[in-house]
Amino acid sequence: MKFGVTLPYGAGVAADPEWLRSFVAAAESSGFESVYVVEHVVMVSAHDERYPYAESGKVPLASDCPIADPLDVLAFLAATTSKIRLGTSVLVAPLHHPLVLAKRLATIDQLSGGRLIAGLGVGWMREEMESVGVDFATRGRRTDELIEAVRVAWADSPASYRGEFFSFAGTNTFPKPIQTPGVPIHIGGHSSAAAKRAGRLGDGFVPLGLHGADLAKALGEMREAAERAGRDPDAIEVSLRGSLTAIDHEAIDALRAMGAHRVILSPATADLDQLAEHLWAVNALMGLVD
């Protein structure tokens, strides 16, 4: 079992370089395998779409919450760390052009020595997409194309792709990722479509906001989609979520029984001393490092 950790975005520290440096150094030294950042290009004061990961349906972040560009943050962390993997959970895929994203991901993979994990999701906030001219209704098809086109850009030189939303021909993009055949792409989401997309196209699956029977259903849909696509469902890495302060052997056993390869834990504080205690408590529980 591998352990990752997210940033406490609600605390307003996720754009503070000294805080980032200290927190991720503590995670790395205590044996955590990965750290994850999120993406929102804009926040809005009110949103019509239901936020799917809270019972209230409202995103639990203020509209002025400082959510720094996730890939810039990971480039910064690549220079301040040496072992911990650097992940997005998740990028809002429809906001990106595949050639630009392929370049940025490959660059961070090079800078980090091959430590990047690219988590992608279709997004839930209509207002965010409309503010940058993206049709909310087509975000699923757009994400499928983006994944295909990014992989073409990494694999081929020159590279060509023709789709509904993206087309290019005779392009060369370097550097290529260190990881082969490319940066692993993990699909995040809560819907049946996300589970099936992970099975068809993902190197990993991050079922967000799902528990019990709903989680079991999503994992089953992922596996069925993989088999229909001629892929090995056991090769698709499953990352489940948990709380940094509510993890114990019973919880780990339950997550492992659901098929988790990795547990991504969310902190409840930004206090660095408390965070260090919580990180090392997981190390003591699981024996991550001596």
PDB file of C-alpha atoms in Angstrom:
ATOM      1  CA  MET A   1       0.000   0.000   0.000  1.00  0.00           C
ATOM      2  CA  LYS A   2       1.285   3.445  -0.959  1.00  0.00           C
ATOM      3  CA  PHE A   3       0.345   6.670   0.790  1.00  0.00           C
ATOM      4  CA  GLY A   4      -0.155  10.109  -0.707  1.00  0.00           C
ATOM      5  CA  VAL A   5      -1.230  13.403   0.815  1.00  0.00           C
ATOM      6  CA  THR A   6      -3.068  16.467  -0.469  1.00  0.00           C
ATOM      7  CA  LEU A   7      -2.649  20.119   0.452  1.00  0.00           C
ATOM      8  CA  PRO A   8      -5.107  21.789   2.881  1.00  0.00           C
ATOM      9  CA  TYR A   9      -6.495  24.243   0.346  1.00  0.00           C
ATOM     10  CA  GLY A  10      -9.079  25.746   2.666  1.00  0.00           C
ATOM     11  CA  ALA A  11      -6.299  27.080   4.908  1.00  0.00           C
ATOM     12  CA  GLY A  12      -5.030  29.483   2.244  1.00  0.00           C
ATOM     13  CA  VAL A  13      -1.424  28.262   2.336  1.00  0.00           C
ATOM     14  CA  ALA A  14      -1.191  26.419  -0.977  1.00  0.00           C
ATOM     15  CA  ALA A  15       0.574  29.316  -2.709  1.00  0.00           C
ATOM     16  CA  ASP A  16       3.076  29.990   0.105  1.00  0.00           C
ATOM     17  CA  PRO A  17       6.503  28.772  -1.059  1.00  0.00           C
ATOM     18  CA  GLU A  18       8.002  28.362   2.407  1.00  0.00           C
ATOM     19  CA  TRP A  19       4.969  26.479   3.688  1.00  0.00           C
ATOM     20  CA  LEU A  20       4.956  24.249   0.601  1.00  0.00           C
ATOM     21  CA  ARG A  21       8.650  23.515   0.951  1.00  0.00           C
ATOM     22  CA  SER A  22       8.310  22.598   4.641  1.00  0.00           C
ATOM     23  CA  PHE A  23       5.157  20.507   4.289  1.00  0.00           C
ATOM     24  CA  VAL A  24       6.316  18.437   1.337  1.00  0.00           C
ATOM     25  CA  ALA A  25       9.745  17.919   2.925  1.00  0.00           C
ATOM     26  CA  ALA A  26       7.963  16.505   5.984  1.00  0.00           C
ATOM     27  CA  ALA A  27       5.828  14.230   3.803  1.00  0.00           C
ATOM     28  CA  GLU A  28       8.888  13.000   1.925  1.00  0.00           C
ATOM     29  CA  SER A  29      10.968  12.355   5.050  1.00  0.00           C
ATOM     30  CA  SER A  30       8.120  10.475   6.757  1.00  0.00           C
ATOM     31  CA  GLY A  31       7.847   8.034   3.870  1.00  0.00           C
ATOM     32  CA  PHE A  32       4.862   9.310   1.922  1.00  0.00           C
ATOM     33  CA  GLU A  33       5.002   8.168  -1.687  1.00  0.00           C
ATOM     34  CA  SER A  34       3.223  11.134  -3.292  1.00  0.00           C
ATOM     35  CA  VAL A  35       1.769  14.617  -2.845  1.00  0.00           C
ATOM     36  CA  TYR A  36      -1.198  16.000  -4.791  1.00  0.00           C
ATOM     37  CA  VAL A  37      -2.410  19.399  -5.945  1.00  0.00           C
ATOM     38  CA  VAL A  38      -5.740  20.475  -7.453  1.00  0.00           C
ATOM     39  CA  GLU A  39      -6.799  22.864 -10.203  1.00  0.00           C
ATOM     40  CA  HIS A  40      -9.323  25.640 -10.513  1.00  0.00           C
ATOM     41  CA  VAL A  41      -8.524  28.418 -12.967  1.00  0.00           C
ATOM     42  CA  VAL A  42     -11.246  30.552 -11.387  1.00  0.00           C
ATOM     43  CA  MET A  43     -13.600  30.300  -8.438  1.00  0.00           C
ATOM     44  CA  VAL A  44     -17.041  31.897  -8.488  1.00  0.00           C
ATOM     45  CA  SER A  45     -19.121  33.461  -5.740  1.00  0.00           C
ATOM     46  CA  ALA A  46     -22.070  31.211  -6.598  1.00  0.00           C
ATOM     47  CA  HIS A  47     -22.386  28.146  -8.795  1.00  0.00           C
ATOM     48  CA  ASP A  48     -25.440  26.488 -10.328  1.00  0.00           C
ATOM     49  CA  GLU A  49     -23.980  23.004 -10.711  1.00  0.00           C
ATOM     50  CA  ARG A  50     -24.018  20.796  -7.626  1.00  0.00           C
ATOM     51  CA  TYR A  51     -20.569  20.193  -6.126  1.00  0.00           C
ATOM     52  CA  PRO A  52     -20.549  16.388  -6.088  1.00  0.00           C
ATOM     53  CA  TYR A  53     -18.169  15.842  -3.169  1.00  0.00           C
ATOM     54  CA  ALA A  54     -20.099  17.503  -0.319  1.00  0.00           C
ATOM     55  CA  GLU A  55     -23.576  16.779   1.042  1.00  0.00           C
ATOM     56  CA  SER A  56     -24.404  20.484   0.834  1.00  0.00           C
ATOM     57  CA  GLY A  57     -23.682  20.542  -2.890  1.00  0.00           C
ATOM     58  CA  LYS A  58     -21.502  23.617  -2.337  1.00  0.00           C
ATOM     59  CA  VAL A  59     -17.742  23.725  -2.782  1.00  0.00           C
ATOM     60  CA  PRO A  60     -16.148  24.108   0.698  1.00  0.00           C
ATOM     61  CA  LEU A  61     -13.713  26.809  -0.402  1.00  0.00           C
ATOM     62  CA  ALA A  62     -14.048  30.577  -0.387  1.00  0.00           C
ATOM     63  CA  SER A  63     -14.177  32.311  -3.751  1.00  0.00           C
ATOM     64  CA  ASP A  64     -10.908  34.082  -2.845  1.00  0.00           C
ATOM     65  CA  CYS A  65      -9.111  30.844  -1.879  1.00  0.00           C
ATOM     66  CA  PRO A  66      -5.555  30.997  -3.327  1.00  0.00           C
ATOM     67  CA  ILE A  67      -5.422  27.936  -5.597  1.00  0.00           C
ATOM     68  CA  ALA A  68      -2.081  28.330  -7.350  1.00  0.00           C
ATOM     69  CA  ASP A  69      -1.508  26.866 -10.810  1.00  0.00           C
ATOM     70  CA  PRO A  70      -0.969  23.167 -10.042  1.00  0.00           C
ATOM     71  CA  LEU A  71       1.698  22.492 -12.640  1.00  0.00           C
ATOM     72  CA  ASP A  72       3.725  25.521 -11.600  1.00  0.00           C
ATOM     73  CA  VAL A  73       3.514  24.301  -7.995  1.00  0.00           C
ATOM     74  CA  LEU A  74       4.741  20.845  -9.023  1.00  0.00           C
ATOM     75  CA  ALA A  75       7.622  22.353 -10.998  1.00  0.00           C
ATOM     76  CA  PHE A  76       8.597  24.230  -7.834  1.00  0.00           C
ATOM     77  CA  LEU A  77       8.344  21.060  -5.748  1.00  0.00           C
ATOM     78  CA  ALA A  78      10.399  19.119  -8.287  1.00  0.00           C
ATOM     79  CA  ALA A  79      13.299  21.399  -7.393  1.00  0.00           C
ATOM     80  CA  THR A  80      12.844  21.051  -3.626  1.00  0.00           C
ATOM     81  CA  THR A  81      12.356  17.259  -3.364  1.00  0.00           C
ATOM     82  CA  SER A  82      14.158  14.145  -4.529  1.00  0.00           C
ATOM     83  CA  LYS A  83      11.947  11.075  -3.963  1.00  0.00           C
ATOM     84  CA  ILE A  84       8.291  11.899  -3.430  1.00  0.00           C
ATOM     85  CA  ARG A  85       6.042  11.569  -6.471  1.00  0.00           C
ATOM     86  CA  LEU A  86       4.251  14.708  -7.649  1.00  0.00           C
ATOM     87  CA  GLY A  87       0.628  14.428  -8.712  1.00  0.00           C
ATOM     88  CA  THR A  88      -2.444  16.332  -9.766  1.00  0.00           C
ATOM     89  CA  SER A  89      -5.754  15.212  -8.315  1.00  0.00           C
ATOM     90  CA  VAL A  90      -7.088  16.520 -10.534  1.00  0.00           C
ATOM     91  CA  LEU A  91      -6.476  18.811 -13.471  1.00  0.00           C
ATOM     92  CA  VAL A  92      -9.676  20.077 -15.098  1.00  0.00           C
ATOM     93  CA  ALA A  93      -8.901  18.439 -18.422  1.00  0.00           C
ATOM     94  CA  PRO A  94     -11.290  20.401 -20.698  1.00  0.00           C
ATOM     95  CA  LEU A  95      -9.478  23.640 -19.851  1.00  0.00           C
ATOM     96  CA  HIS A  96      -6.292  22.417 -21.574  1.00  0.00           C
ATOM     97  CA  HIS A  97      -5.025  22.060 -25.138  1.00  0.00           C
ATOM     98  CA  PRO A  98      -3.283  18.695 -25.606  1.00  0.00           C
ATOM     99  CA  LEU A  99      -0.075  20.077 -27.134  1.00  0.00           C
ATOM    100  CA  VAL A 100       0.351  22.651 -24.367  1.00  0.00           C
ATOM    101  CA  LEU A 101      -0.451  20.081 -21.691  1.00  0.00           C
ATOM    102  CA  ALA A 102       1.842  17.448 -23.225  1.00  0.00           C
ATOM    103  CA  LYS A 103       4.713  19.956 -23.132  1.00  0.00           C
ATOM    104  CA  ARG A 104       4.062  21.042 -19.545  1.00  0.00           C
ATOM    105  CA  LEU A 105       3.688  17.510 -18.196  1.00  0.00           C
ATOM    106  CA  ALA A 106       6.788  16.266 -20.009  1.00  0.00           C
ATOM    107  CA  THR A 107       8.792  19.221 -18.694  1.00  0.00           C
ATOM    108  CA  ILE A 108       7.839  18.508 -15.076  1.00  0.00           C
ATOM    109  CA  ASP A 109       8.545  14.811 -15.578  1.00  0.00           C
ATOM    110  CA  GLN A 110      12.027  15.739 -16.772  1.00  0.00           C
ATOM    111  CA  LEU A 111      12.623  18.236 -13.951  1.00  0.00           C
ATOM    112  CA  SER A 112      11.495  15.720 -11.328  1.00  0.00           C
ATOM    113  CA  GLY A 113      13.428  12.763 -12.700  1.00  0.00           C
ATOM    114  CA  GLY A 114      10.285  10.894 -13.754  1.00  0.00           C
ATOM    115  CA  ARG A 115       8.126  11.428 -10.652  1.00  0.00           C
ATOM    116  CA  LEU A 116       4.959  12.943 -12.142  1.00  0.00           C
ATOM    117  CA  ILE A 117       1.426  11.486 -11.977  1.00  0.00           C
ATOM    118  CA  ALA A 118      -1.179  13.311 -14.081  1.00  0.00           C
ATOM    119  CA  GLY A 119      -4.646  13.058 -12.583  1.00  0.00           C
ATOM    120  CA  LEU A 120      -7.347  14.328 -14.940  1.00  0.00           C
ATOM    121  CA  GLY A 121     -11.065  14.932 -14.501  1.00  0.00           C
ATOM    122  CA  VAL A 122     -13.826  16.429 -16.630  1.00  0.00           C
ATOM    123  CA  GLY A 123     -14.691  19.121 -14.071  1.00  0.00           C
ATOM    124  CA  TRP A 124     -18.001  19.978 -12.459  1.00  0.00           C
ATOM    125  CA  MET A 125     -18.186  23.811 -12.415  1.00  0.00           C
ATOM    126  CA  ARG A 126     -20.057  25.084 -15.468  1.00  0.00           C
ATOM    127  CA  GLU A 127     -19.145  28.704 -14.738  1.00  0.00           C
ATOM    128  CA  GLU A 128     -15.415  27.931 -14.706  1.00  0.00           C
ATOM    129  CA  MET A 129     -15.523  26.372 -18.166  1.00  0.00           C
ATOM    130  CA  GLU A 130     -17.794  28.989 -19.675  1.00  0.00           C
ATOM    131  CA  SER A 131     -15.498  31.735 -18.372  1.00  0.00           C
ATOM    132  CA  VAL A 132     -12.708  30.421 -20.636  1.00  0.00           C
ATOM    133  CA  GLY A 133     -14.936  29.562 -23.590  1.00  0.00           C
ATOM    134  CA  VAL A 134     -15.277  25.787 -23.106  1.00  0.00           C
ATOM    135  CA  ASP A 135     -18.642  24.116 -23.750  1.00  0.00           C
ATOM    136  CA  PHE A 136     -19.625  22.385 -20.510  1.00  0.00           C
ATOM    137  CA  ALA A 137     -21.841  19.875 -22.315  1.00  0.00           C
ATOM    138  CA  THR A 138     -18.962  18.420 -24.361  1.00  0.00           C
ATOM    139  CA  ARG A 139     -16.415  18.147 -21.559  1.00  0.00           C
ATOM    140  CA  GLY A 140     -16.428  14.338 -21.523  1.00  0.00           C
ATOM    141  CA  ARG A 141     -15.712  13.897 -25.235  1.00  0.00           C
ATOM    142  CA  ARG A 142     -13.173  16.697 -25.043  1.00  0.00           C
ATOM    143  CA  THR A 143     -11.352  14.913 -22.200  1.00  0.00           C
ATOM    144  CA  ASP A 144     -11.237  11.634 -24.134  1.00  0.00           C
ATOM    145  CA  GLU A 145      -9.656  13.407 -27.097  1.00  0.00           C
ATOM    146  CA  LEU A 146      -7.213  15.281 -24.893  1.00  0.00           C
ATOM    147  CA  ILE A 147      -5.895  12.029 -23.411  1.00  0.00           C
ATOM    148  CA  GLU A 148      -5.510  10.430 -26.829  1.00  0.00           C
ATOM    149  CA  ALA A 149      -3.833  13.491 -28.334  1.00  0.00           C
ATOM    150  CA  VAL A 150      -1.408  13.998 -25.433  1.00  0.00           C
ATOM    151  CA  ARG A 151      -0.226  10.416 -25.799  1.00  0.00           C
ATOM    152  CA  VAL A 152       0.202  10.845 -29.555  1.00  0.00           C
ATOM    153  CA  ALA A 153       2.299  13.973 -28.946  1.00  0.00           C
ATOM    154  CA  TRP A 154       4.541  12.033 -26.559  1.00  0.00           C
ATOM    155  CA  ALA A 155       4.857   8.939 -28.738  1.00  0.00           C
ATOM    156  CA  ASP A 156       5.312  10.322 -32.249  1.00  0.00           C
ATOM    157  CA  SER A 157       7.715  12.755 -33.894  1.00  0.00           C
ATOM    158  CA  PRO A 158       6.331  14.231 -35.997  1.00  0.00           C
ATOM    159  CA  ALA A 159       2.909  13.781 -34.423  1.00  0.00           C
ATOM    160  CA  SER A 160      -0.497  14.108 -36.062  1.00  0.00           C
ATOM    161  CA  TYR A 161      -3.995  13.894 -34.630  1.00  0.00           C
ATOM    162  CA  ARG A 162      -7.454  14.692 -35.983  1.00  0.00           C
ATOM    163  CA  GLY A 163     -10.506  14.820 -33.759  1.00  0.00           C
ATOM    164  CA  GLU A 164     -13.701  16.710 -33.054  1.00  0.00           C
ATOM    165  CA  PHE A 165     -12.032  19.288 -30.809  1.00  0.00           C
ATOM    166  CA  PHE A 166      -8.290  19.045 -31.474  1.00  0.00           C
ATOM    167  CA  SER A 167      -6.315  18.572 -34.664  1.00  0.00           C
ATOM    168  CA  PHE A 168      -2.630  18.959 -35.459  1.00  0.00           C
ATOM    169  CA  ALA A 169      -0.245  17.605 -38.060  1.00  0.00           C
ATOM    170  CA  GLY A 170       3.516  17.297 -38.406  1.00  0.00           C
ATOM    171  CA  THR A 171       4.277  18.643 -34.938  1.00  0.00           C
ATOM    172  CA  ASN A 172       7.328  17.880 -32.836  1.00  0.00           C
ATOM    173  CA  THR A 173       7.280  18.436 -29.095  1.00  0.00           C
ATOM    174  CA  PHE A 174      10.312  17.945 -26.870  1.00  0.00           C
ATOM    175  CA  PRO A 175      11.351  17.051 -24.274  1.00  0.00           C
ATOM    176  CA  LYS A 176       9.530  13.767 -24.014  1.00  0.00           C
ATOM    177  CA  PRO A 177       8.634  12.426 -20.547  1.00  0.00           C
ATOM    178  CA  ILE A 178      11.248  10.336 -18.758  1.00  0.00           C
ATOM    179  CA  GLN A 179       8.587   7.752 -17.908  1.00  0.00           C
ATOM    180  CA  THR A 180       7.678   5.424 -20.735  1.00  0.00           C
ATOM    181  CA  PRO A 181       5.418   5.288 -22.618  1.00  0.00           C
ATOM    182  CA  GLY A 182       4.578   8.587 -20.915  1.00  0.00           C
ATOM    183  CA  VAL A 183       3.451  10.229 -17.700  1.00  0.00           C
ATOM    184  CA  PRO A 184       0.828   7.942 -16.092  1.00  0.00           C
ATOM    185  CA  ILE A 185      -2.662   9.392 -16.501  1.00  0.00           C
ATOM    186  CA  HIS A 186      -5.088   8.718 -13.655  1.00  0.00           C
ATOM    187  CA  ILE A 187      -8.779   9.445 -14.163  1.00  0.00           C
ATOM    188  CA  GLY A 188     -10.576  11.093 -11.264  1.00  0.00           C
ATOM    189  CA  GLY A 189     -14.317  11.420 -10.783  1.00  0.00           C
ATOM    190  CA  HIS A 190     -17.498  10.071  -9.237  1.00  0.00           C
ATOM    191  CA  SER A 191     -19.624   9.220 -12.267  1.00  0.00           C
ATOM    192  CA  SER A 192     -20.151   6.043 -14.234  1.00  0.00           C
ATOM    193  CA  ALA A 193     -18.578   7.837 -17.202  1.00  0.00           C
ATOM    194  CA  ALA A 194     -15.419   8.523 -15.173  1.00  0.00           C
ATOM    195  CA  ALA A 195     -15.151   4.870 -14.126  1.00  0.00           C
ATOM    196  CA  LYS A 196     -15.552   3.692 -17.708  1.00  0.00           C
ATOM    197  CA  ARG A 197     -13.065   6.307 -18.960  1.00  0.00           C
ATOM    198  CA  ALA A 198     -10.523   5.019 -16.446  1.00  0.00           C
ATOM    199  CA  GLY A 199     -11.046   1.493 -17.728  1.00  0.00           C
ATOM    200  CA  ARG A 200     -10.711   2.494 -21.377  1.00  0.00           C
ATOM    201  CA  LEU A 201      -7.984   5.109 -21.156  1.00  0.00           C
ATOM    202  CA  GLY A 202      -6.522   5.424 -17.668  1.00  0.00           C
ATOM    203  CA  ASP A 203      -3.333   4.195 -16.107  1.00  0.00           C
ATOM    204  CA  GLY A 204      -5.095   4.763 -12.804  1.00  0.00           C
ATOM    205  CA  PHE A 205      -8.507   5.511 -11.306  1.00  0.00           C
ATOM    206  CA  VAL A 206      -9.284   7.913  -8.454  1.00  0.00           C
ATOM    207  CA  PRO A 207     -12.961   7.429  -7.527  1.00  0.00           C
ATOM    208  CA  LEU A 208     -13.797  10.668  -5.752  1.00  0.00           C
ATOM    209  CA  GLY A 209     -16.500  11.021  -3.122  1.00  0.00           C
ATOM    210  CA  LEU A 210     -17.667   7.408  -3.370  1.00  0.00           C
ATOM    211  CA  HIS A 211     -18.101   4.914  -0.540  1.00  0.00           C
ATOM    212  CA  GLY A 212     -19.612   1.506   0.104  1.00  0.00           C
ATOM    213  CA  ALA A 213     -21.839   0.149  -2.634  1.00  0.00           C
ATOM    214  CA  ASP A 214     -21.312   3.206  -4.851  1.00  0.00           C
ATOM    215  CA  LEU A 215     -17.543   2.718  -4.727  1.00  0.00           C
ATOM    216  CA  ALA A 216     -17.844  -0.998  -5.425  1.00  0.00           C
ATOM    217  CA  LYS A 217     -20.080  -0.251  -8.418  1.00  0.00           C
ATOM    218  CA  ALA A 218     -17.606   2.284  -9.839  1.00  0.00           C
ATOM    219  CA  LEU A 219     -14.683  -0.101  -9.460  1.00  0.00           C
ATOM    220  CA  GLY A 220     -16.694  -2.818 -11.177  1.00  0.00           C
ATOM    221  CA  GLU A 221     -17.547  -0.483 -14.055  1.00  0.00           C
ATOM    222  CA  MET A 222     -13.881   0.428 -14.416  1.00  0.00           C
ATOM    223  CA  ARG A 223     -12.874  -3.223 -14.594  1.00  0.00           C
ATOM    224  CA  GLU A 224     -15.618  -4.119 -17.075  1.00  0.00           C
ATOM    225  CA  ALA A 225     -14.661  -1.204 -19.339  1.00  0.00           C
ATOM    226  CA  ALA A 226     -11.010  -2.247 -19.226  1.00  0.00           C
ATOM    227  CA  GLU A 227     -11.857  -5.811 -20.196  1.00  0.00           C
ATOM    228  CA  ARG A 228     -14.071  -4.628 -23.071  1.00  0.00           C
ATOM    229  CA  ALA A 229     -11.157  -2.513 -24.309  1.00  0.00           C
ATOM    230  CA  GLY A 230      -8.798  -5.497 -24.166  1.00  0.00           C
ATOM    231  CA  ARG A 231      -6.914  -4.096 -21.188  1.00  0.00           C
ATOM    232  CA  ASP A 232      -5.859  -5.719 -17.913  1.00  0.00           C
ATOM    233  CA  PRO A 233      -7.984  -4.157 -15.140  1.00  0.00           C
ATOM    234  CA  ASP A 234      -5.457  -5.256 -12.510  1.00  0.00           C
ATOM    235  CA  ALA A 235      -2.865  -3.005 -14.169  1.00  0.00           C
ATOM    236  CA  ILE A 236      -5.005   0.096 -13.526  1.00  0.00           C
ATOM    237  CA  GLU A 237      -3.812   1.637 -10.264  1.00  0.00           C
ATOM    238  CA  VAL A 238      -6.630   2.491  -7.856  1.00  0.00           C
ATOM    239  CA  SER A 239      -6.162   5.437  -5.470  1.00  0.00           C
ATOM    240  CA  LEU A 240      -8.759   5.869  -2.729  1.00  0.00           C
ATOM    241  CA  ARG A 241      -9.189   8.829  -0.406  1.00  0.00           C
ATOM    242  CA  GLY A 242      -9.079   9.133   3.371  1.00  0.00           C
ATOM    243  CA  SER A 243      -8.414  11.523   6.241  1.00  0.00           C
ATOM    244  CA  LEU A 244      -4.898  12.055   7.556  1.00  0.00           C
ATOM    245  CA  THR A 245      -6.220  12.132  11.125  1.00  0.00           C
ATOM    246  CA  ALA A 246      -8.607   9.164  10.875  1.00  0.00           C
ATOM    247  CA  ILE A 247      -6.451   6.390   9.492  1.00  0.00           C
ATOM    248  CA  ASP A 248      -5.873   3.108  11.320  1.00  0.00           C
ATOM    249  CA  HIS A 249      -5.310  -0.554  10.527  1.00  0.00           C
ATOM    250  CA  GLU A 250      -9.041  -1.218  10.242  1.00  0.00           C
ATOM    251  CA  ALA A 251      -9.462   1.598   7.723  1.00  0.00           C
ATOM    252  CA  ILE A 252      -6.408   0.440   5.770  1.00  0.00           C
ATOM    253  CA  ASP A 253      -7.678  -3.138   5.662  1.00  0.00           C
ATOM    254  CA  ALA A 254     -11.043  -1.923   4.356  1.00  0.00           C
ATOM    255  CA  LEU A 255      -9.410   0.184   1.642  1.00  0.00           C
ATOM    256  CA  ARG A 256      -7.125  -2.674   0.658  1.00  0.00           C
ATOM    257  CA  ALA A 257     -10.125  -5.000   0.428  1.00  0.00           C
ATOM    258  CA  MET A 258     -11.720  -2.546  -2.005  1.00  0.00           C
ATOM    259  CA  GLY A 259      -8.685  -2.870  -4.256  1.00  0.00           C
ATOM    260  CA  ALA A 260      -6.696   0.228  -3.313  1.00  0.00           C
ATOM    261  CA  HIS A 261      -3.088   0.402  -4.465  1.00  0.00           C
ATOM    262  CA  ARG A 262      -2.716   3.833  -2.866  1.00  0.00           C
ATOM    263  CA  VAL A 263      -4.480   5.898  -0.209  1.00  0.00           C
ATOM    264  CA  ILE A 264      -4.468   9.680  -0.633  1.00  0.00           C
ATOM    265  CA  LEU A 265      -4.968  11.374   2.733  1.00  0.00           C
ATOM    266  CA  SER A 266      -6.370  14.862   3.271  1.00  0.00           C
ATOM    267  CA  PRO A 267      -5.094  16.984   6.177  1.00  0.00           C
ATOM    268  CA  ALA A 268      -7.423  18.977   8.411  1.00  0.00           C
ATOM    269  CA  THR A 269      -4.924  21.657   9.422  1.00  0.00           C
ATOM    270  CA  ALA A 270      -2.142  23.765   7.946  1.00  0.00           C
ATOM    271  CA  ASP A 271      -0.150  23.929  11.176  1.00  0.00           C
ATOM    272  CA  LEU A 272       3.217  22.470  10.218  1.00  0.00           C
ATOM    273  CA  ASP A 273       4.000  21.023  13.642  1.00  0.00           C
ATOM    274  CA  GLN A 274       0.663  19.235  13.812  1.00  0.00           C
ATOM    275  CA  LEU A 275       1.018  18.049  10.232  1.00  0.00           C
ATOM    276  CA  ALA A 276       4.440  16.587  10.966  1.00  0.00           C
ATOM    277  CA  GLU A 277       2.946  14.674  13.910  1.00  0.00           C
ATOM    278  CA  HIS A 278       0.127  13.339  11.725  1.00  0.00           C
ATOM    279  CA  LEU A 279       2.488  12.325   8.912  1.00  0.00           C
ATOM    280  CA  TRP A 280       4.834  10.519  11.261  1.00  0.00           C
ATOM    281  CA  ALA A 281       1.867   8.821  12.955  1.00  0.00           C
ATOM    282  CA  VAL A 282       1.022   7.215   9.605  1.00  0.00           C
ATOM    283  CA  ASN A 283       4.662   6.193   9.279  1.00  0.00           C
ATOM    284  CA  ALA A 284       4.541   4.605  12.732  1.00  0.00           C
ATOM    285  CA  LEU A 285       1.312   2.818  11.828  1.00  0.00           C
ATOM    286  CA  MET A 286       2.512   1.468   8.489  1.00  0.00           C
ATOM    287  CA  GLY A 287       6.313   1.403   8.823  1.00  0.00           C
ATOM    288  CA  LEU A 288       6.865   3.579   5.759  1.00  0.00           C
ATOM    289  CA  VAL A 289      10.468   4.421   6.716  1.00  0.00           C
ATOM    290  CA  ASP A 290      12.800   3.416   9.541  1.00  0.00           C
TER     291      ASP A 290
END
